[in-house]
Amino acid sequence: MSQPIETLLSALRLVPVVRLEELPSASGLADALMAGGLPLAEITLRTPVALSAIEQLANREDILVGAGTVLNRTQAADCIQAGARFVVSPGLDPELVSYCQSRDIPVFPGVSSASEIQAAYNLGLRQVKFFPAEAAGGTASLKALAAPFHQMQFIPTGGISATNLLDYLDLDCTLAVGGSWMVKPALYESGNFSQVTELTRAAVQMAKRQDD
Ligand code: 3PG
């Protein structure tokens, strides 16, 4: 996938957050996301197979793969080595951010306070993850936090699903929404990925801009 992450994010406005339990599921999951119209996956470093899955999907031309739950510079280096094209963190670690910037890899650290947003801004970032979106006060918090930072765009993630997706996408400060609701392992336990495709397609449809 030659398109940069920024282009895909502003076009699709969705980031599927994947917790992959078994490596053999990686390609089926990628196919299911593609079939649903979402050529993008954030593979979280929460399982032993995550790095291998990133490596496997990075070899495909049709999908853009990034790494999530990246906690430090060492993990970021491993993910980039495996082929991750973007890096997502639950929190803001300046060393990790600077490292990704030095490698020219887009990095989206998690923020949930004005101080963290300000720190991210001063690190040169203009796009960050708002995490954990629902637990941190949802759209009301995001709106209030975004107001003084009009240069910043947010990827709210955490507790979002088809039921509240549009509330976030309606905000001008939202670049894209992240979530696992369309890629939960329970949806494809038996190796049947049709539910993933169905939920992905529905999410992609909802995330389409009205004027498209
Ligand atoms: C993340 O890893 O960014 C979030 O935990 C995803 O949150 P969700 O599972 O509530 O969508």
Short mmCIF file of C-alpha atoms and ligand atoms in Angstrom, two decimals:
data_model
loop_
_atom_site.label_atom_id
_atom_site.label_comp_id
_atom_site.label_asym_id
_atom_site.label_seq_id
_atom_site.Cartn_x
_atom_site.Cartn_y
_atom_site.Cartn_z
CA MET A 1 0.00 0.00 0.00
CA SER A 2 1.75 3.12 -1.20
CA GLN A 3 -0.71 5.70 0.15
CA PRO A 4 0.46 7.48 3.30
CA ILE A 5 -1.50 6.95 6.51
CA GLU A 6 -2.60 10.61 6.61
CA THR A 7 -4.38 10.23 3.24
CA LEU A 8 -6.16 7.05 4.31
CA LEU A 9 -7.17 8.54 7.66
CA SER A 10 -8.73 11.64 6.20
CA ALA A 11 -10.49 9.62 3.48
CA LEU A 12 -11.76 6.68 5.54
CA ARG A 13 -11.92 8.25 9.02
CA LEU A 14 -11.60 4.82 10.69
CA VAL A 15 -8.79 2.85 12.32
CA PRO A 16 -9.52 -0.80 13.12
CA VAL A 17 -7.65 -1.66 16.34
CA VAL A 18 -6.72 -5.33 16.09
CA ARG A 19 -5.76 -7.67 18.90
CA LEU A 20 -4.62 -10.75 17.01
CA GLU A 21 -4.48 -13.98 19.01
CA GLU A 22 -3.24 -16.34 16.30
CA LEU A 23 -0.93 -15.67 13.38
CA PRO A 24 -2.90 -17.79 10.87
CA SER A 25 -5.83 -15.38 11.29
CA ALA A 26 -3.79 -12.41 10.07
CA SER A 27 -4.34 -12.76 6.35
CA GLY A 28 -8.03 -13.72 6.70
CA LEU A 29 -8.57 -10.66 8.84
CA ALA A 30 -6.80 -8.42 6.34
CA ASP A 31 -8.96 -9.88 3.54
CA ALA A 32 -12.09 -9.24 5.61
CA LEU A 33 -11.12 -5.62 6.25
CA MET A 34 -10.36 -5.14 2.55
CA ALA A 35 -13.71 -6.69 1.58
CA GLY A 36 -15.40 -4.23 3.95
CA GLY A 37 -13.61 -1.31 2.27
CA LEU A 38 -11.00 -0.61 4.93
CA PRO A 39 -7.44 -1.21 3.66
CA LEU A 40 -5.87 -0.36 7.00
CA ALA A 41 -5.05 -2.16 10.27
CA GLU A 42 -3.47 -1.20 13.58
CA ILE A 43 -2.04 -4.38 15.10
CA THR A 44 -1.64 -3.95 18.85
CA LEU A 45 1.43 -5.33 20.62
CA ARG A 46 -0.75 -7.14 23.14
CA THR A 47 -0.20 -10.68 21.96
CA PRO A 48 2.94 -12.71 21.24
CA VAL A 49 2.14 -12.92 17.52
CA ALA A 50 1.72 -9.16 16.97
CA LEU A 51 5.17 -8.47 15.47
CA SER A 52 4.98 -11.46 13.14
CA ALA A 53 1.51 -10.37 12.06
CA ILE A 54 2.80 -6.87 11.28
CA GLU A 55 5.61 -8.42 9.24
CA GLN A 56 3.21 -10.65 7.34
CA LEU A 57 0.73 -7.88 6.52
CA ALA A 58 3.48 -5.38 5.68
CA ASN A 59 4.37 -7.62 2.75
CA ARG A 60 0.94 -7.11 1.20
CA GLU A 61 0.42 -4.39 -1.37
CA ASP A 62 -3.26 -3.91 -0.64
CA ILE A 63 -3.34 -2.95 3.04
CA LEU A 64 -1.52 -0.42 5.21
CA VAL A 65 -0.36 -1.88 8.52
CA GLY A 66 0.69 -0.02 11.63
CA ALA A 67 1.51 -0.93 15.22
CA GLY A 68 -0.55 -0.10 18.32
CA THR A 69 0.06 -0.27 22.06
CA VAL A 70 3.69 0.70 21.41
CA LEU A 71 5.09 1.70 24.79
CA ASN A 72 8.70 2.71 24.20
CA ARG A 73 11.41 3.45 21.66
CA THR A 74 12.66 -0.14 21.56
CA GLN A 75 9.23 -1.48 20.68
CA ALA A 76 8.82 1.26 18.08
CA ALA A 77 12.13 0.21 16.48
CA ASP A 78 11.00 -3.43 16.39
CA CYS A 79 7.67 -2.51 14.80
CA ILE A 80 9.27 -0.29 12.17
CA GLN A 81 11.77 -3.06 11.43
CA ALA A 82 8.81 -5.45 10.98
CA GLY A 83 7.29 -3.04 8.45
CA ALA A 84 4.84 -0.93 10.48
CA ARG A 85 4.04 2.26 8.55
CA PHE A 86 2.65 4.12 11.57
CA VAL A 87 2.89 3.85 15.36
CA VAL A 88 0.15 4.35 17.97
CA SER A 89 0.68 4.61 21.74
CA PRO A 90 -1.78 4.68 24.63
CA GLY A 91 0.16 7.57 26.23
CA LEU A 92 2.66 10.29 25.38
CA ASP A 93 6.34 9.34 25.60
CA PRO A 94 8.61 12.09 24.19
CA GLU A 95 11.48 9.68 23.51
CA LEU A 96 9.25 7.36 21.51
CA VAL A 97 7.76 10.31 19.59
CA SER A 98 11.19 11.76 18.73
CA TYR A 99 12.44 8.37 17.63
CA CYS A 100 9.51 7.87 15.23
CA GLN A 101 9.98 11.42 13.91
CA SER A 102 13.68 10.68 13.30
CA ARG A 103 12.64 7.61 11.29
CA ASP A 104 9.98 9.59 9.41
CA ILE A 105 7.23 7.31 10.70
CA PRO A 106 3.89 8.93 11.63
CA VAL A 107 3.25 8.54 15.35
CA PHE A 108 -0.04 9.03 17.19
CA PRO A 109 0.41 9.09 20.97
CA GLY A 110 -2.59 8.93 23.27
CA VAL A 111 -3.59 12.10 25.16
CA SER A 112 -6.49 12.89 27.48
CA SER A 113 -5.55 16.20 29.12
CA ALA A 114 -4.67 19.76 28.08
CA SER A 115 -1.11 19.31 29.38
CA GLU A 116 -0.59 16.20 27.26
CA ILE A 117 -2.02 17.87 24.16
CA GLN A 118 0.25 20.87 24.75
CA ALA A 119 3.27 18.59 25.19
CA ALA A 120 2.39 16.76 21.96
CA TYR A 121 1.99 20.10 20.16
CA ASN A 122 5.40 21.21 21.40
CA LEU A 123 6.92 17.98 20.10
CA GLY A 124 5.74 19.05 16.67
CA LEU A 125 2.71 16.76 16.49
CA ARG A 126 -0.57 17.95 15.00
CA GLN A 127 -2.46 14.64 15.09
CA VAL A 128 -2.91 12.62 18.27
CA LYS A 129 -5.07 9.84 19.65
CA PHE A 130 -7.69 10.85 22.28
CA PHE A 131 -7.64 7.90 24.66
CA PRO A 132 -9.59 6.44 26.41
CA ALA A 133 -12.26 8.46 24.62
CA GLU A 134 -15.44 7.39 26.37
CA ALA A 135 -13.93 6.96 29.85
CA ALA A 136 -12.19 10.34 29.54
CA GLY A 137 -15.49 12.14 29.08
CA GLY A 138 -16.49 11.36 25.49
CA THR A 139 -17.36 14.02 22.95
CA ALA A 140 -17.98 16.72 25.58
CA SER A 141 -14.42 16.37 26.89
CA LEU A 142 -12.92 16.16 23.44
CA LYS A 143 -14.73 19.31 22.32
CA ALA A 144 -13.61 21.23 25.40
CA LEU A 145 -10.01 20.01 25.16
CA ALA A 146 -9.78 20.69 21.43
CA ALA A 147 -11.05 24.28 21.69
CA PRO A 148 -7.72 25.93 22.65
CA PHE A 149 -5.75 23.68 20.24
CA HIS A 150 -7.31 24.52 16.89
CA GLN A 151 -4.19 23.24 15.06
CA MET A 152 -4.65 19.74 16.48
CA GLN A 153 -6.65 16.85 15.06
CA PHE A 154 -7.72 13.86 17.14
CA ILE A 155 -8.28 10.14 16.72
CA PRO A 156 -10.70 9.31 19.54
CA THR A 157 -10.34 5.66 20.57
CA GLY A 158 -11.66 3.57 23.47
CA GLY A 159 -15.30 2.63 23.99
CA ILE A 160 -16.41 3.64 20.50
CA SER A 161 -18.71 1.50 18.36
CA ALA A 162 -21.35 1.86 15.66
CA THR A 163 -23.71 3.40 18.22
CA ASN A 164 -21.56 6.46 19.04
CA LEU A 165 -19.25 6.63 16.00
CA LEU A 166 -21.10 9.51 14.36
CA ASP A 167 -21.08 11.62 17.55
CA TYR A 168 -17.27 11.70 17.28
CA LEU A 169 -17.08 12.02 13.50
CA ASP A 170 -19.40 15.02 13.63
CA LEU A 171 -16.78 17.02 15.54
CA ASP A 172 -14.51 19.19 13.39
CA CYS A 173 -11.50 18.24 15.50
CA THR A 174 -11.89 14.51 14.73
CA LEU A 175 -9.53 13.21 12.07
CA ALA A 176 -10.63 9.58 12.37
CA VAL A 177 -12.06 7.22 14.99
CA GLY A 178 -10.26 4.14 16.29
CA GLY A 179 -11.87 1.04 17.68
CA SER A 180 -12.01 -2.71 17.87
CA TRP A 181 -15.73 -3.24 17.51
CA MET A 182 -15.51 -4.57 13.93
CA VAL A 183 -12.44 -6.79 14.51
CA LYS A 184 -13.00 -8.43 17.90
CA PRO A 185 -11.47 -11.96 17.99
CA ALA A 186 -14.85 -13.43 19.04
CA LEU A 187 -16.23 -12.37 15.65
CA TYR A 188 -13.92 -14.71 13.75
CA GLU A 189 -13.26 -17.47 16.28
CA SER A 190 -14.32 -20.20 13.87
CA GLY A 191 -12.27 -18.81 11.00
CA ASN A 192 -15.37 -17.22 9.50
CA PHE A 193 -14.61 -13.59 8.82
CA SER A 194 -17.97 -12.61 7.31
CA GLN A 195 -19.09 -10.70 10.42
CA VAL A 196 -15.87 -8.67 10.34
CA THR A 197 -16.58 -7.71 6.74
CA GLU A 198 -20.20 -6.89 7.51
CA LEU A 199 -19.40 -4.66 10.54
CA THR A 200 -16.51 -3.04 8.67
CA ARG A 201 -18.67 -2.27 5.66
CA ALA A 202 -21.33 -0.72 7.90
CA ALA A 203 -18.70 1.39 9.71
CA VAL A 204 -17.13 2.54 6.43
CA GLN A 205 -20.56 3.54 5.15
CA MET A 206 -21.30 5.53 8.32
CA ALA A 207 -17.90 7.23 8.22
CA LYS A 208 -18.37 8.43 4.63
CA ARG A 209 -18.70 12.18 4.45
CA GLN A 210 -22.16 13.41 3.44
CA ASP A 211 -20.77 15.29 0.43
CA ASP A 212 -18.91 12.23 -0.99
C1 3PG B 1 -7.01 0.80 21.87
O1 3PG B 1 -6.29 -0.15 21.95
O2 3PG B 1 -6.67 1.83 21.29
C2 3PG B 1 -8.33 0.72 22.49
O3 3PG B 1 -8.26 -0.14 23.59
C3 3PG B 1 -9.41 0.23 21.59
O4 3PG B 1 -10.54 0.46 22.33
P1 3PG B 1 -11.88 -0.36 22.13
O5 3PG B 1 -11.54 -1.82 22.25
O6 3PG B 1 -12.80 0.13 23.23
O7 3PG B 1 -12.42 -0.03 20.77
#
